[in-house]
Coordinates of C-alpha atoms in Angstrom, one line a residue:
X19 CA -58.8 100.9 -126.6
X20 CA -57.1 97.6 -127.4
X21 CA -54.4 98.4 -124.9
X22 CA -56.9 99.1 -122.2
X23 CA -58.7 95.8 -122.9
X24 CA -55.4 93.9 -122.7
X25 CA -54.6 95.6 -119.4
X26 CA -57.9 94.6 -117.9
X27 CA -57.3 91.0 -118.9
X28 CA -53.9 91.0 -117.2
X29 CA -55.4 92.5 -114.0
X30 CA -58.2 89.9 -114.0
X31 CA -55.8 87.0 -114.6
X32 CA -53.5 88.2 -111.8
X33 CA -56.4 88.6 -109.4
X34 CA -57.6 85.1 -110.2
X35 CA -54.2 83.5 -109.7
X36 CA -53.8 85.4 -106.5
X37 CA -57.1 84.1 -105.2
X38 CA -56.2 80.6 -106.2
X39 CA -52.9 80.9 -104.3
X40 CA -54.8 82.2 -101.2
X41 CA -57.4 79.4 -101.4
X42 CA -54.6 76.9 -101.9
X43 CA -52.8 78.2 -98.8
X44 CA -56.0 78.1 -96.8
X45 CA -56.6 74.5 -97.9
X46 CA -53.1 73.5 -96.9
X47 CA -53.5 75.4 -93.6
X48 CA -56.9 73.7 -92.9
X49 CA -55.5 70.2 -93.8
X50 CA -52.6 70.9 -91.5
X51 CA -54.9 71.9 -88.7
X52 CA -57.0 68.7 -89.2
X53 CA -53.8 66.6 -88.9
X54 CA -53.0 68.2 -85.5
X55 CA -54.6 66.5 -82.5
X56 CA -56.9 68.7 -80.6
X57 CA -55.5 69.8 -77.2
X58 CA -58.4 68.2 -75.3
X59 CA -58.7 65.0 -77.3
X60 CA -58.7 61.8 -75.3
X61 CA -55.8 59.4 -75.5
X62 CA -57.1 56.8 -73.0
X63 CA -60.1 56.0 -70.7
X64 CA -60.9 53.8 -67.8
X65 CA -64.2 53.3 -65.9
X66 CA -64.2 52.8 -62.1
X67 CA -66.8 51.7 -59.6
X68 CA -66.6 52.0 -55.8
X69 CA -68.6 50.1 -53.2
X70 CA -69.0 50.8 -49.5
X71 CA -68.8 48.5 -46.5
X72 CA -69.0 44.8 -47.2
X73 CA -70.2 43.4 -43.8
X74 CA -71.6 40.0 -42.5
X75 CA -73.6 40.0 -39.4
X76 CA -74.6 36.8 -37.6
X77 CA -77.9 36.3 -39.5
X78 CA -76.3 36.9 -42.8
X79 CA -73.7 34.2 -42.1
X80 CA -76.3 31.7 -40.8
X81 CA -78.6 32.4 -43.8
X82 CA -75.7 31.8 -46.3
X83 CA -75.3 28.2 -45.0
X84 CA -76.7 25.3 -47.0
X85 CA -77.4 22.4 -44.7
X86 CA -77.6 20.0 -47.7
X87 CA -74.2 20.8 -49.2
X88 CA -72.7 21.9 -45.8
X89 CA -71.3 24.9 -47.6
X90 CA -71.7 28.7 -47.6
X91 CA -72.9 30.7 -50.5
X92 CA -73.0 34.5 -50.5
X93 CA -73.5 35.0 -54.2
X94 CA -77.1 36.3 -53.8
X95 CA -75.6 39.5 -52.3
X96 CA -74.0 40.3 -55.6
X97 CA -76.5 38.8 -58.1
X98 CA -78.5 41.9 -58.9
X99 CA -75.5 44.3 -58.9
X100 CA -73.4 42.2 -61.3
X101 CA -74.7 43.8 -64.5
X102 CA -73.4 47.2 -63.1
X103 CA -70.2 45.6 -62.0
X104 CA -69.6 44.1 -65.4
X105 CA -69.8 47.5 -67.0
X106 CA -66.8 48.8 -65.1
X107 CA -63.1 48.2 -65.9
X108 CA -62.2 48.3 -62.2
X109 CA -64.3 47.6 -59.1
X110 CA -63.1 48.5 -55.6
X111 CA -64.8 47.9 -52.2
X112 CA -64.1 48.0 -48.5
X113 CA -64.0 44.6 -46.7
X114 CA -65.1 45.1 -43.1
X115 CA -64.8 41.6 -41.8
X116 CA -61.9 39.2 -41.0
X117 CA -61.5 35.6 -42.1
X118 CA -60.4 34.3 -38.8
X119 CA -62.2 30.9 -39.2
X120 CA -64.7 29.2 -36.9
X121 CA -66.7 30.1 -34.9
X122 CA -68.1 32.5 -37.5
X123 CA -69.4 35.7 -35.9
X124 CA -70.9 39.1 -36.7
X125 CA -70.8 42.2 -34.7
X126 CA -68.9 43.2 -32.6
X127 CA -66.0 41.0 -33.8
X128 CA -66.5 40.0 -37.3
X129 CA -65.2 36.6 -38.7
X130 CA -66.7 35.3 -42.0
X131 CA -66.4 32.1 -43.8
X132 CA -63.6 32.1 -46.4
X133 CA -66.2 31.5 -49.1
X134 CA -67.2 35.2 -48.9
X135 CA -63.8 36.2 -50.4
X136 CA -64.3 33.8 -53.4
X137 CA -67.9 35.0 -54.0
X138 CA -66.7 38.6 -53.9
X139 CA -64.0 37.7 -56.6
X140 CA -66.6 35.7 -58.6
X141 CA -68.9 38.7 -58.7
X142 CA -66.2 40.8 -60.5
X143 CA -64.8 42.7 -57.5
X144 CA -61.0 42.4 -58.0
X145 CA -59.8 45.0 -55.5
X146 CA -60.5 45.5 -51.8
X147 CA -59.2 47.9 -49.1
X148 CA -58.7 46.5 -45.6
X149 CA -57.6 49.3 -43.4
X150 CA -60.6 49.7 -41.1
X151 CA -61.4 49.4 -37.4
X152 CA -62.4 45.7 -37.6
X153 CA -59.3 44.3 -39.3
X154 CA -57.7 43.3 -36.0
X155 CA -60.8 41.9 -34.4
X156 CA -59.0 38.6 -33.8
X157 CA -55.5 39.7 -33.3
X158 CA -52.5 38.4 -35.2
X159 CA -54.0 35.1 -36.2
X160 CA -57.1 36.6 -37.7
X161 CA -55.1 39.4 -39.4
X162 CA -52.7 37.1 -41.1
X163 CA -55.4 34.6 -42.1
X164 CA -57.5 37.4 -43.6
X165 CA -54.7 38.5 -45.9
X166 CA -53.9 34.9 -46.8
X167 CA -57.5 34.2 -47.8
X168 CA -57.6 37.3 -50.0
X169 CA -54.4 36.2 -51.7
X170 CA -55.9 32.7 -52.3
X171 CA -59.0 34.2 -53.8
X172 CA -56.9 36.3 -56.2
X173 CA -58.1 39.7 -54.8
X174 CA -55.7 42.6 -54.9
X175 CA -55.7 44.4 -51.5
X176 CA -54.0 47.2 -49.6
X177 CA -54.1 49.2 -46.3
X178 CA -52.8 46.3 -44.0
X179 CA -49.6 44.5 -44.4
X180 CA -47.7 41.5 -42.8
X181 CA -44.4 43.3 -42.5
X182 CA -42.4 46.1 -44.2
X183 CA -41.6 43.9 -47.2
X184 CA -45.2 43.2 -47.7
X185 CA -46.0 46.9 -47.5
X186 CA -43.4 47.8 -50.1
X187 CA -45.1 45.3 -52.4
X188 CA -48.7 46.4 -51.7
X189 CA -48.5 50.1 -51.2
X190 CA -49.7 51.7 -53.2
X191 CA -52.2 49.3 -54.7
X192 CA -51.3 49.6 -58.4
X193 CA -54.2 49.3 -60.9
X194 CA -53.1 48.8 -64.5
X195 CA -55.9 48.7 -67.0
X196 CA -56.6 50.2 -70.4
X197 CA -53.1 51.8 -70.5
X198 CA -53.7 53.5 -67.1
X199 CA -51.5 53.2 -64.1
X200 CA -53.3 54.3 -61.0
X201 CA -52.0 54.3 -57.4
X202 CA -54.5 53.7 -54.5
X203 CA -53.6 54.5 -50.9
X204 CA -55.8 53.3 -47.9
X205 CA -56.0 54.5 -44.3
X206 CA -58.2 54.0 -41.2
X207 CA -59.0 56.4 -38.4
X208 CA -58.3 53.7 -35.8
X209 CA -58.3 49.9 -35.0
X210 CA -60.6 48.5 -32.4
X211 CA -58.9 47.4 -29.2
X212 CA -56.3 50.2 -29.3
X213 CA -52.8 48.9 -29.5
X214 CA -52.0 46.1 -32.1
X215 CA -48.9 44.1 -32.6
X216 CA -45.7 45.8 -33.9
X217 CA -45.2 42.6 -36.1
X218 CA -47.8 43.9 -38.5
X219 CA -48.5 47.2 -40.3
X220 CA -51.9 48.9 -40.5
X221 CA -52.2 52.3 -42.2
X222 CA -53.7 54.7 -39.7
X223 CA -54.6 58.3 -40.6
X224 CA -51.5 60.5 -40.0
X225 CA -51.4 63.7 -42.0
X226 CA -47.6 63.8 -42.1
X227 CA -47.4 60.2 -43.4
X228 CA -50.2 60.7 -45.9
X229 CA -48.6 63.8 -47.3
X230 CA -45.2 62.0 -47.5
X231 CA -46.9 59.1 -49.3
X232 CA -48.7 61.3 -51.8
X233 CA -45.6 63.3 -52.7
X234 CA -43.8 60.0 -53.3
X235 CA -46.6 58.9 -55.6
X236 CA -46.6 62.3 -57.4
X237 CA -43.0 61.9 -58.4
X238 CA -43.6 58.6 -60.1
X239 CA -45.3 57.7 -63.4
X240 CA -48.8 57.2 -62.0
X241 CA -51.5 58.7 -64.2
X242 CA -53.9 59.2 -61.2
X243 CA -53.9 58.8 -57.4
X244 CA -56.9 57.7 -55.3
X245 CA -57.1 57.7 -51.5
X246 CA -59.7 55.5 -49.7
X247 CA -60.3 56.5 -46.1
X248 CA -62.1 54.7 -43.3
X249 CA -63.1 57.9 -41.5
X250 CA -65.8 60.2 -40.2
X251 CA -68.4 59.7 -37.4
X252 CA -70.8 56.8 -37.4
X253 CA -74.4 57.5 -38.5
X254 CA -73.6 61.2 -39.3
X255 CA -75.2 61.9 -42.6
X256 CA -73.0 64.8 -43.7
X257 CA -69.2 65.1 -43.7
X258 CA -67.4 66.8 -40.8
X259 CA -64.6 69.4 -40.9
X260 CA -62.0 66.8 -40.3
X261 CA -63.0 64.9 -43.4
X262 CA -63.1 68.1 -45.5
X263 CA -59.6 69.1 -44.3
X264 CA -58.2 65.7 -45.0
X265 CA -59.6 65.6 -48.5
X266 CA -58.2 69.0 -49.2
X267 CA -54.7 67.9 -48.0
X268 CA -54.9 65.0 -50.4
X269 CA -55.8 67.2 -53.4
X270 CA -53.1 69.6 -52.5
X271 CA -50.5 66.9 -52.6
X272 CA -51.4 65.1 -55.8
X273 CA -54.6 63.0 -55.3
X274 CA -57.3 63.1 -57.9
X275 CA -60.1 61.3 -55.9
X276 CA -61.0 60.6 -52.3
X277 CA -63.4 57.8 -51.4
X278 CA -64.8 57.2 -47.9
X279 CA -66.3 54.6 -45.7
X280 CA -67.2 53.8 -42.0
X281 CA -70.2 56.0 -41.1
X282 CA -72.6 53.2 -42.3
X283 CA -74.8 55.9 -43.9
X284 CA -74.5 57.8 -47.2
X285 CA -72.8 61.2 -47.1
X286 CA -72.5 63.8 -49.9
X287 CA -70.4 63.5 -53.0
X288 CA -68.7 66.3 -55.0
X289 CA -66.8 66.8 -58.2
X290 CA -65.2 70.1 -59.0
X291 CA -62.1 72.0 -60.2
X292 CA -59.4 72.3 -57.6
X293 CA -56.7 74.9 -57.7
X294 CA -53.5 74.1 -55.9
X295 CA -51.0 76.4 -54.2
X296 CA -49.3 77.0 -57.5
X297 CA -52.5 78.0 -59.3
X298 CA -52.7 74.8 -61.3
X299 CA -56.3 73.5 -61.7
X300 CA -57.5 69.8 -62.0
X301 CA -60.6 67.8 -61.7
X302 CA -61.1 66.2 -58.3
X303 CA -63.9 64.0 -56.8
X304 CA -64.7 63.1 -53.2
X305 CA -67.4 60.7 -51.9
X306 CA -67.4 61.2 -48.2
X307 CA -69.2 58.0 -47.3
X308 CA -70.8 55.3 -49.5
X309 CA -72.6 53.8 -46.5
X310 CA -73.1 50.0 -46.4
X311 CA -72.9 47.8 -49.5
X312 CA -74.3 44.8 -47.6
X313 CA -75.2 44.3 -43.9
X314 CA -78.0 43.2 -41.6
X315 CA -78.7 46.7 -40.2
X316 CA -82.3 45.8 -41.3
X317 CA -84.8 48.5 -40.4
X318 CA -82.2 50.9 -39.0
X319 CA -83.1 54.1 -40.8
X320 CA -80.5 55.3 -43.2
X321 CA -78.3 52.2 -42.6
X322 CA -80.2 49.6 -44.6
X323 CA -78.6 50.6 -47.9
X324 CA -75.9 52.6 -49.5
X325 CA -74.5 54.0 -52.7
X326 CA -72.1 53.0 -55.3
X327 CA -70.2 55.7 -57.3
X328 CA -68.8 55.4 -60.8
X329 CA -66.8 57.6 -63.1
X330 CA -64.5 57.6 -66.1
X331 CA -61.0 58.8 -65.9
X332 CA -59.7 60.2 -69.2
X333 CA -56.3 61.4 -70.1
X334 CA -55.9 64.1 -72.7
X335 CA -53.1 64.7 -75.2
X336 CA -51.7 67.4 -72.9
X337 CA -51.6 64.9 -70.0
X338 CA -54.5 66.3 -68.0
X339 CA -56.6 63.7 -66.1
X340 CA -60.4 64.4 -66.5
X341 CA -63.1 62.9 -64.3
X342 CA -66.1 62.4 -66.6
X343 CA -69.7 61.1 -66.1
X344 CA -69.5 60.7 -62.4
X345 CA -72.8 59.3 -61.0
X346 CA -74.1 57.2 -58.1
X347 CA -76.4 54.2 -57.8
X348 CA -78.6 53.9 -54.7
X349 CA -78.6 50.3 -53.4
X350 CA -80.8 48.7 -50.7
X351 CA -80.6 45.3 -48.9
X352 CA -83.7 43.2 -49.5
X353 CA -84.0 40.5 -46.8
X354 CA -87.1 38.3 -47.4
X355 CA -87.5 35.4 -45.0
X356 CA -86.7 32.0 -46.4
X357 CA -89.7 30.5 -44.6
X358 CA -92.7 32.2 -42.9
X359 CA -91.9 30.6 -39.6
X360 CA -88.1 30.7 -39.6
X361 CA -85.7 33.5 -38.8
X362 CA -83.3 32.8 -41.7
X363 CA -83.5 35.3 -44.6
X364 CA -82.2 35.7 -48.2
X365 CA -80.0 38.7 -48.7
X366 CA -80.1 40.6 -52.0
X367 CA -78.5 43.9 -52.8
X368 CA -80.9 45.8 -55.1
X369 CA -80.2 48.8 -57.3
X370 CA -83.2 50.7 -56.2
X371 CA -84.1 52.5 -59.4
X372 CA -84.6 49.2 -61.1
X373 CA -86.7 47.7 -58.3
X374 CA -88.6 50.6 -56.6
X375 CA -91.8 49.8 -58.5
X376 CA -91.5 46.0 -58.3
X377 CA -94.6 44.9 -56.5
X378 CA -93.4 41.4 -56.1
X379 CA -91.2 42.5 -53.2
X380 CA -94.3 43.0 -51.1
X381 CA -95.9 46.1 -49.6
X382 CA -93.9 46.1 -46.4
X383 CA -90.5 45.8 -48.1
X384 CA -91.4 48.4 -50.8
X385 CA -92.5 50.8 -48.0
X386 CA -89.1 50.4 -46.2
X387 CA -87.2 50.7 -49.5
X388 CA -89.1 53.8 -50.4
X389 CA -88.2 55.5 -47.1
X390 CA -84.5 54.8 -47.7
X391 CA -84.9 56.2 -51.3
X392 CA -86.6 59.4 -50.2
X393 CA -84.2 60.0 -47.4
X394 CA -81.2 59.4 -49.6
X395 CA -82.4 61.4 -52.6
X396 CA -83.4 64.3 -50.4
X397 CA -79.9 64.4 -48.8
X398 CA -78.0 64.0 -52.0
X399 CA -80.1 66.5 -54.0
X400 CA -79.3 69.1 -51.4
X401 CA -75.6 68.4 -50.8
X402 CA -74.2 66.7 -53.9
X403 CA -72.1 68.7 -56.4
X404 CA -72.0 67.5 -60.0
X405 CA -72.7 63.9 -59.2
X406 CA -76.2 62.9 -60.2
X407 CA -78.0 59.6 -59.7
X408 CA -78.1 56.8 -62.3
X409 CA -81.7 55.8 -63.0
X410 CA -82.8 52.7 -64.8
X411 CA -84.7 53.1 -68.1
X412 CA -86.8 50.0 -68.3
X413 CA -88.0 50.7 -71.9
X414 CA -84.4 50.8 -73.1
X415 CA -83.1 48.3 -70.5
X416 CA -80.2 50.6 -69.7
X417 CA -78.9 53.0 -66.9
X418 CA -78.9 56.7 -67.6
X419 CA -77.6 59.7 -65.6
X420 CA -80.5 61.7 -64.3

């Protein structure tokens, strides 16, 4: 009996030690797992904001002039957007004017005061693309002066170049922020007036050249590649087959995002998983047209506003680039007259969600803005994929994705 009791004690002790050993191994294993970085953990992040066409028609230029100081001031066009701009690490827009000098003109040949470039920079917009149909409105003189003014204002730009050496320096536009190194390429469908001087270089859309440029970018150490196109058909509210094919070509050859301008109206935006020819998947985003950032299209339906699109790029431990929290802000140009009898106006770009119930704008302006809002939301609700609208929460004084 004593022998049996001792045997039982030995068995129990052995079992206890065995369990302790297993628990100890599990603890070590769990601790080791905790020390390992998760495969999808984020190593770096950057926030981007894109604007549409920055334009200046005759009345905008005239209204920006201060007769007392004899100077121009375009800051009101960015005043109400600055809080959104300040949230982004990088802000990029399309400059659709030249800085040719006096006489200052709007459509059809745009020449704006140099002060516009400095007000753009002061608003927090550090990057501009310049490949569009109006860049050669005033020939060589206007072309060179535009690039010189942008340099003087400290704005990084790409898409148009003085010569081959300048192109080597500025293509791609290199964005280095928050540990990211991003390449941006810019192309236009054409330049007004047809043939331009061979002394300069303007990136026009050529599929062979675009593919070549993208493959060159893919072989370097860029974390992400963005292509900004001036493309599509004016006033057409959805993308066409040519735009879709070009976006696909970009994604197949290494691009992560494609942003569009030129139609002067908003077109749809999409974010999705793209599978290349080798079966590899990645996040991609395309905004076919952001419409106008600022202009004097006035009461032209669909053209009196536009959209801004924002997103975060994240890089994971495995090196994958994720596109997170993409969203758009609807914006509208508020143009109240400076005096009841005069023709001059103030120009303010308003984020509509923050102002759509602001009765101080007046019934007529609210009605016009509401039409733009309804048109835009109806279009984007139907056609957007995974890119919701940012709405302003007045109680919390913050923007939230809808």
